[in-house]
Every structure is written in C-alpha cells, then in structure tokens.
Tab-separated table of C-alpha atoms and ligand atoms in Angstrom:
chain	number	residue	atom	x	y	z
A	1	MET	CA	-6.180	14.262	-15.490
A	2	SER	CA	-9.325	16.185	-14.061
A	3	ILE	CA	-8.768	18.156	-10.598
A	4	PRO	CA	-11.079	16.735	-7.837
A	5	SER	CA	-13.847	19.310	-7.072
A	6	LYS	CA	-13.248	18.812	-3.404
A	7	PRO	CA	-10.030	18.968	-1.225
A	8	VAL	CA	-8.045	15.760	-0.838
A	9	MET	CA	-6.609	14.747	2.384
A	10	ILE	CA	-3.240	13.194	2.763
A	11	THR	CA	-2.099	11.391	5.981
A	12	GLY	CA	1.684	10.423	6.441
A	13	ALA	CA	2.360	13.650	4.505
A	14	SER	CA	5.663	13.946	5.953
A	15	GLY	CA	7.063	10.392	4.559
A	16	ALA	CA	8.957	9.721	1.510
A	17	LEU	CA	5.563	8.849	-0.485
A	18	GLY	CA	3.504	11.437	1.242
A	19	ARG	CA	6.014	14.312	0.430
A	20	LEU	CA	6.118	12.864	-3.144
A	21	LEU	CA	2.344	13.064	-3.453
A	22	THR	CA	1.967	16.252	-2.004
A	23	ARG	CA	4.528	17.930	-4.545
A	24	GLU	CA	3.099	16.322	-7.426
A	25	LEU	CA	-0.524	16.656	-6.796
A	26	SER	CA	-0.134	20.363	-5.786
A	27	ALA	CA	1.619	20.770	-9.002
A	28	ALA	CA	-1.443	19.382	-10.722
A	29	GLY	CA	-3.471	22.043	-9.113
A	30	TRP	CA	-5.231	19.851	-6.128
A	31	THR	CA	-6.102	21.401	-2.906
A	32	LEU	CA	-4.836	19.319	-0.043
A	33	ARG	CA	-5.067	18.714	3.474
A	34	LEU	CA	-1.994	17.251	5.060
A	35	THR	CA	-1.182	15.467	8.151
A	36	ASP	CA	1.370	13.521	10.005
A	37	ILE	CA	2.811	12.889	13.487
A	38	ALA	CA	6.137	14.389	12.325
A	39	PRO	CA	6.433	18.132	11.038
A	40	PHE	CA	6.091	18.711	7.378
A	41	PRO	CA	9.603	19.187	6.144
A	42	ASP	CA	9.152	20.996	2.785
A	43	PRO	CA	7.777	24.409	2.282
A	44	LEU	CA	3.928	24.176	1.898
A	45	PRO	CA	2.516	24.472	-1.347
A	46	GLU	CA	0.013	27.242	-2.012
A	47	LYS	CA	-3.362	25.086	-1.906
A	48	ALA	CA	-2.115	22.831	1.048
A	49	SER	CA	-2.550	22.971	4.710
A	50	PHE	CA	-0.957	20.961	7.351
A	51	LEU	CA	-1.904	19.856	10.752
A	52	ARG	CA	0.282	17.808	12.921
A	53	TYR	CA	-1.484	14.914	15.000
A	54	ASP	CA	-1.495	11.403	16.055
A	55	LEU	CA	-4.057	9.218	14.044
A	56	ALA	CA	-5.080	7.648	17.295
A	57	ASP	CA	-6.714	11.106	17.966
A	58	GLY	CA	-10.195	10.312	16.151
A	59	VAL	CA	-11.361	13.939	16.785
A	60	ALA	CA	-8.498	15.323	14.946
A	61	VAL	CA	-9.014	13.026	12.098
A	62	MET	CA	-12.697	14.087	11.724
A	63	ARG	CA	-12.265	17.588	12.081
A	64	GLN	CA	-9.670	17.843	9.251
A	65	ALA	CA	-11.606	15.575	7.017
A	66	GLU	CA	-14.734	17.782	6.891
A	67	GLY	CA	-15.475	18.516	3.551
A	68	VAL	CA	-13.059	16.134	1.688
A	69	GLY	CA	-13.854	14.217	-1.349
A	70	ALA	CA	-11.030	11.545	-0.749
A	71	ILE	CA	-8.434	10.386	1.706
A	72	LEU	CA	-5.032	9.257	0.338
A	73	HIS	CA	-4.187	7.138	3.494
A	74	PHE	CA	-0.276	6.645	3.687
A	75	GLY	CA	0.028	7.484	7.355
A	76	GLY	CA	0.923	4.817	10.088
A	77	CYS	CA	3.803	2.154	10.318
A	78	SER	CA	5.127	1.723	7.176
A	79	VAL	CA	7.618	-1.181	8.167
A	80	GLU	CA	7.704	-4.092	10.358
A	81	GLN	CA	7.308	-3.298	14.247
A	82	PRO	CA	6.130	-5.028	17.286
A	83	PHE	CA	2.564	-5.616	17.785
A	84	GLU	CA	2.098	-2.728	20.028
A	85	ALA	CA	3.579	-0.197	17.981
A	86	VAL	CA	1.256	-1.144	15.156
A	87	ILE	CA	-2.005	-1.121	16.759
A	88	GLY	CA	-2.406	2.474	17.473
A	89	PRO	CA	-1.876	4.016	14.107
A	90	ASN	CA	-2.460	1.075	11.810
A	91	LEU	CA	-5.544	-0.471	13.432
A	92	ARG	CA	-7.158	2.262	15.632
A	93	GLY	CA	-6.069	5.133	13.110
A	94	LEU	CA	-7.563	3.188	10.181
A	95	TYR	CA	-10.789	3.038	12.107
A	96	HIS	CA	-10.615	6.704	12.568
A	97	ILE	CA	-9.968	7.255	8.729
A	98	TYR	CA	-13.010	4.959	7.932
A	99	GLU	CA	-15.203	6.746	10.254
A	100	ALA	CA	-14.250	10.247	8.834
A	101	ALA	CA	-14.666	8.938	5.339
A	102	ARG	CA	-18.306	7.651	6.255
A	103	ARG	CA	-19.332	10.849	7.658
A	104	GLU	CA	-18.082	12.812	4.582
A	105	LYS	CA	-18.933	10.056	1.936
A	106	ALA	CA	-15.324	10.283	0.890
A	107	ARG	CA	-13.475	7.575	-1.080
A	108	VAL	CA	-10.467	5.944	0.778
A	109	ILE	CA	-7.073	5.246	-1.239
A	110	PHE	CA	-5.324	2.876	1.168
A	111	ALA	CA	-1.619	2.189	0.943
A	112	SER	CA	-1.775	-1.357	1.501
A	113	SER	CA	1.302	-3.414	0.884
A	114	ASN	CA	2.852	-6.799	-0.602
A	115	HIS	CA	3.438	-7.681	3.108
A	116	SER	CA	-0.024	-8.480	3.661
A	117	ILE	CA	0.196	-11.548	0.994
A	118	GLY	CA	4.309	-11.820	1.729
A	119	PHE	CA	4.174	-15.496	2.524
A	120	HIS	CA	3.277	-16.598	-0.666
A	121	LYS	CA	5.999	-18.211	-2.577
A	122	ARG	CA	7.555	-16.522	-5.462
A	123	PRO	CA	6.450	-17.953	-8.627
A	124	GLU	CA	9.016	-19.825	-10.707
A	125	GLY	CA	9.112	-20.569	-14.273
A	126	ASN	CA	5.742	-20.727	-15.741
A	127	GLU	CA	3.713	-21.050	-12.337
A	128	ALA	CA	0.612	-18.952	-11.956
A	129	LYS	CA	0.924	-15.175	-10.895
A	130	LEU	CA	-1.107	-14.231	-7.777
A	131	ASP	CA	-4.597	-12.738	-8.411
A	132	TYR	CA	-6.155	-9.872	-6.292
A	133	ASP	CA	-8.347	-12.575	-4.547
A	134	CYS	CA	-5.613	-14.695	-3.345
A	135	ALA	CA	-5.373	-15.478	0.484
A	136	PHE	CA	-3.865	-13.048	2.718
A	137	ARG	CA	-0.700	-14.588	3.914
A	138	PRO	CA	0.754	-11.604	6.192
A	139	ASP	CA	4.500	-11.830	6.769
A	140	GLY	CA	4.391	-9.943	10.158
A	141	TYR	CA	2.383	-7.570	12.311
A	142	TYR	CA	2.814	-4.635	9.920
A	143	GLY	CA	1.579	-6.965	6.901
A	144	LEU	CA	-1.462	-8.188	9.141
A	145	SER	CA	-2.553	-4.661	9.659
A	146	LYS	CA	-2.491	-4.112	5.904
A	147	ALA	CA	-4.723	-7.091	5.601
A	148	TYR	CA	-7.083	-5.720	8.213
A	149	GLY	CA	-7.080	-2.667	6.304
A	150	GLU	CA	-7.968	-4.197	3.182
A	151	LEU	CA	-10.768	-6.093	5.000
A	152	MET	CA	-12.111	-3.052	6.669
A	153	GLY	CA	-12.356	-1.410	3.334
A	154	ARG	CA	-14.282	-4.525	2.214
A	155	MET	CA	-16.604	-4.127	5.154
A	156	TYR	CA	-17.156	-0.172	4.682
A	157	TRP	CA	-18.016	-0.871	1.040
A	158	ASP	CA	-20.627	-3.730	1.666
A	159	LYS	CA	-22.031	-2.218	4.565
A	160	HIS	CA	-21.764	1.759	4.176
A	161	GLY	CA	-21.179	2.067	0.426
A	162	ILE	CA	-17.804	3.962	1.172
A	163	GLU	CA	-15.497	3.330	-1.796
A	164	ASN	CA	-11.907	2.269	-1.445
A	165	VAL	CA	-9.020	1.607	-3.593
A	166	ASN	CA	-6.465	-0.612	-1.774
A	167	LEU	CA	-2.859	-0.340	-3.375
A	168	ARG	CA	-0.860	-3.517	-2.670
A	169	ILE	CA	2.303	-1.572	-3.072
A	170	GLY	CA	5.406	-3.542	-3.904
A	171	SER	CA	8.639	-1.464	-3.562
A	172	CYS	CA	8.249	2.097	-4.278
A	173	PHE	CA	11.750	3.722	-4.271
A	174	PRO	CA	13.567	5.921	-6.878
A	175	LYS	CA	15.770	2.902	-7.929
A	176	VAL	CA	15.689	-0.610	-8.510
A	177	VAL	CA	18.366	-1.864	-5.839
A	178	ASN	CA	18.204	-5.873	-5.742
A	179	ARG	CA	16.804	-8.901	-7.737
A	180	ARG	CA	13.481	-8.930	-5.849
A	181	MET	CA	12.680	-5.372	-6.977
A	182	LEU	CA	12.980	-6.620	-10.690
A	183	SER	CA	9.406	-8.089	-9.703
A	184	THR	CA	8.232	-5.587	-6.981
A	185	TRP	CA	9.304	-1.972	-7.948
A	186	LEU	CA	6.957	0.720	-8.545
A	187	SER	CA	8.461	3.725	-9.835
A	188	TYR	CA	7.282	7.172	-8.383
A	189	PRO	CA	5.654	8.342	-11.518
A	190	ASP	CA	3.372	5.405	-11.628
A	191	LEU	CA	2.463	5.801	-7.972
A	192	VAL	CA	1.464	9.379	-8.689
A	193	ARG	CA	-0.472	8.508	-11.848
A	194	LEU	CA	-2.052	5.669	-9.793
A	195	CYS	CA	-3.231	8.061	-6.999
A	196	GLN	CA	-4.599	10.349	-9.556
A	197	ALA	CA	-6.474	7.426	-11.179
A	198	ALA	CA	-7.796	5.940	-7.940
A	199	VAL	CA	-9.042	9.427	-6.669
A	200	THR	CA	-10.604	10.688	-9.939
A	201	ALA	CA	-12.246	7.377	-11.497
A	202	PRO	CA	-15.828	7.796	-11.779
A	203	ARG	CA	-16.533	4.414	-9.877
A	204	ALA	CA	-14.258	2.421	-7.637
A	205	GLY	CA	-16.522	0.221	-5.521
A	206	HIS	CA	-14.080	-2.057	-3.334
A	207	ALA	CA	-10.874	-2.231	-5.476
A	208	VAL	CA	-7.592	-3.995	-4.977
A	209	ILE	CA	-4.475	-3.107	-7.168
A	210	TRP	CA	-1.530	-4.515	-7.241
A	211	ALA	CA	0.831	-1.488	-7.121
A	212	CYS	CA	3.956	-2.303	-9.223
A	213	SER	CA	5.326	-0.887	-12.581
A	214	ASN	CA	5.145	-2.876	-15.831
A	215	ASN	CA	7.801	-5.507	-14.570
A	216	ALA	CA	8.399	-8.610	-16.733
A	217	ALA	CA	9.134	-10.554	-13.312
A	218	THR	CA	6.216	-9.510	-11.787
A	219	TYR	CA	4.653	-11.785	-9.185
A	220	TRP	CA	1.235	-10.616	-9.693
A	221	GLY	CA	-1.575	-10.971	-11.944
A	222	LYS	CA	-5.260	-9.746	-12.241
A	223	ASP	CA	-6.625	-6.849	-10.195
A	224	HIS	CA	-8.947	-4.017	-10.963
A	225	ARG	CA	-6.870	-1.589	-12.689
A	226	GLU	CA	-9.335	-1.320	-15.609
A	227	ARG	CA	-12.027	0.031	-13.353
A	228	ILE	CA	-9.929	2.859	-12.461
A	229	GLY	CA	-8.210	3.425	-15.683
A	230	TRP	CA	-4.757	2.975	-14.643
A	231	GLN	CA	-1.722	1.110	-16.544
A	232	PRO	CA	1.778	1.667	-15.097
A	233	GLN	CA	4.250	3.106	-17.774
A	234	ASP	CA	7.623	2.465	-16.275
A	235	SER	CA	9.612	-0.741	-15.676
A	236	ALA	CA	12.265	-2.382	-13.698
A	237	ASP	CA	13.314	-4.548	-16.593
A	238	GLY	CA	16.502	-2.087	-17.574
A	239	ALA	CA	18.027	-2.553	-14.314
A	240	ARG	CA	18.314	-6.448	-14.662
A	241	PRO	CA	22.026	-6.510	-15.795
A	242	GLU	CA	23.104	-4.044	-12.622
A	243	VAL	CA	20.803	-6.048	-9.814
A	244	GLU	CA	19.976	-9.664	-10.993
A	245	GLY	CA	23.006	-10.825	-8.801
A	246	ILE	CA	21.987	-8.712	-5.621
A	247	VAL	CA	20.327	-11.370	-3.289
A	248	SER	CA	20.593	-11.946	0.325
A	249	GLY	CA	21.699	-15.656	0.513
A	250	ASP	CA	18.934	-16.164	3.135
A	251	PRO	CA	16.540	-18.864	1.915
A	252	VAL	CA	13.614	-17.767	3.708
A	253	GLU	CA	13.912	-14.196	2.377
A	254	GLU	CA	14.515	-15.445	-1.111
A	255	ARG	CA	11.613	-18.066	-1.162
A	256	TYR	CA	8.815	-15.689	-0.346
A	257	GLN	CA	7.351	-12.504	-1.740
A	258	GLY	CA	7.680	-10.520	1.079
A	259	GLY	CA	11.482	-10.658	1.169
A	260	SER	CA	13.191	-9.673	4.164
A	261	TYR	CA	10.494	-9.126	6.167
A	262	THR	CA	9.569	-13.002	6.106
A	263	SER	CA	12.567	-13.769	8.102
A	264	ILE	CA	12.292	-11.298	10.943
A	265	GLU	CA	11.935	-13.540	13.856
A	266	TYR	CA	11.283	-16.566	11.745
A	267	SER	CA	11.238	-19.457	14.119
A	268	ARG	CA	9.569	-22.301	11.874
A	269	GLN	CA	11.775	-25.388	12.385
A	270	GLY	CA	12.777	-27.499	9.648
A	271	GLY	CA	14.378	-27.130	6.213
A	272	PHE	CA	12.719	-26.465	2.917
A	273	SER	CA	13.691	-30.182	2.100
A	274	ALA	CA	11.238	-31.150	4.670
A	275	LYS	CA	8.347	-31.577	2.145
A	276	ASP	CA	5.723	-32.562	4.531
A	277	ALA	CA	6.557	-29.511	6.657
A	278	PHE	CA	6.774	-26.651	4.146
A	279	ASP	CA	4.368	-27.740	1.390
A	280	LEU	CA	1.419	-27.820	3.698
A	281	ASP	CA	-0.266	-24.646	3.044
B	301	15L	C1	6.610	-2.045	2.323
B	301	15L	O1	5.590	-1.970	2.766
B	301	15L	C2	7.571	-0.752	2.844
B	301	15L	O2	6.923	0.183	3.238
B	301	15L	C3	8.615	-0.612	2.322
B	301	15L	O3	9.618	0.221	3.115
B	301	15L	C4	9.447	-1.638	1.404
B	301	15L	O4	9.996	-2.416	2.672
B	301	15L	C5	8.466	-2.556	0.656
B	301	15L	O5	7.259	-3.061	1.372
B	301	15L	C6	8.913	-3.751	0.098
B	301	15L	O6	8.400	-4.832	0.424
B	301	15L	O7	10.067	-3.826	-0.644
C-alpha cells in the first residue's frame, strides 16, 4: 500500500478507532496531524503532531488542515446523545471539516454509521440485503447527524468536486460479543485496510461503503468498494457458537438493524402484530 505524498489529518484521534488508526498508519510510514477535544493518551508517533481543540472552532480546523491531502474524520459524538449535544461537533464541526477540505482540495473519509439507516428491518431468510443507495432511516439524533454528514459529502462532491468516502461502520470492536455483531462486526485490521484504501485510491468521487467484515449474516449488499479496491479479509462467522444466543429480548432492538439505538426513547404505540401500524414504511 502506497504512502500518501501529503500529511493526513485524523480527527477523534484520542478515541478507540482514532488511536488504532494513528498506531497503524504511523507504523506504515504515514505523516499524521492528529486532533481531539481530549488529550492524546499514547506516546506520539515520530511523524505525528497533535493539537487539542473543539471541532466547533473552525479557525483551528482550517489551520491544522493546511497542506493535508486527506482527512480521516472520526471526531464528534460517536453514540446516541441529546440533540443539543450532537449539533456542535457533528453538524457544525462537520461543516468546518468540509470547508477545510474544500480549501485544501483534500479528500474526506467520513466515519458514518449503520445508525444512519438503523430503522431498516433486519433481513430474514432470502430477503434482499440493503444496497448503498437505500433510504436513510436514522435511529436517533446521532444517526441523523451521520445521514447529514453523508449528504454533505454528496453536496461537496457535486458542487465543489471534493472527494469523499463515507464508511457506514457496523460494529468496530476487538471482538464479536452478541448475535447482532455476527452481521455488523468490522475487525480492526479490516478498518485499517479500508482507511488505507479510501485515502490512497486514485479516484473516489462520492463513495459509500458498508464497513463490515466478510460476515455471512451481513445485512448489507452493493456499495462502492471496488472503486477504492477494498475487500474485507476477516469474518465474524467463527464466533457464532459462542454468541448466537446473546440477544437482548427487546422486540424493537431485535427487529431493526440499528439494534439498541432504535429502542432508546422509543415511543411509537402498538405492537408488531398491528400490521397496519408497522408495515407502513
Ligand atoms: C456506532 O455507530 C457506535 O459508534 C458504536 O459505539 C456502536 O454502537 C456501533 O455503532 C454499533 O451499532 O454497534
């Protein structure tokens, strides 16, 4: 895998995925500009610099992005939060990232999420998988902000030619811990290879990728992975015997792809047997 000719910026560098990317991309010889609202907890790699600021500070974003070729945008709220907590980092902050990318003609790799489509039902049996161009069905304010982020990428590509790769991340954790993750799991090494491909692919345009490993029980179908030359190499399948019995018992959570996020403050009345209420899309 080639080394980018310009520095690469990573937002959310102090989070679990930011730290992973920092470690692995530094080891691969990349020059990194890191940022987070929290201090960076690890020793700083040789070719990396770190600045601590809030993504709501547009001037700080612009300054740090000077001269970068790509921005791996993993910063902002990464779980469901009240609306007021989400809008600063995930809406205004994202705008700052895209304005910086526009100035630098840099590519944005956006850590989107399955929660932008979380209210799609889980496919059963031979039911069709979801393709990348399915409707957004966010399962909360966090998922809504990820849909907004993908649409912002759509607009900056159409209007300004700013390339962006939107990673609809399933569940990126060291291990598979429940039945849902047999479908949604993304291994750490597959994420790292995905980010490398997204940054170094000769052309990306506006791309959407289902970011999960090679899981037999996946919910997801077509996307733009061929365009960036990525194929997952790991799989959740081996964990089936230990985890397939690990379910929540909550009918809302188990019905929808977004899992537990769909049932947070869920207040729609009726039961799933009430066909007229629940089969209307
Ligand atoms: C996400 O978007 C979250 O960042 C992560 O913490 C998990 O909840 C994941 O989705 C998931 O759906 O498993």
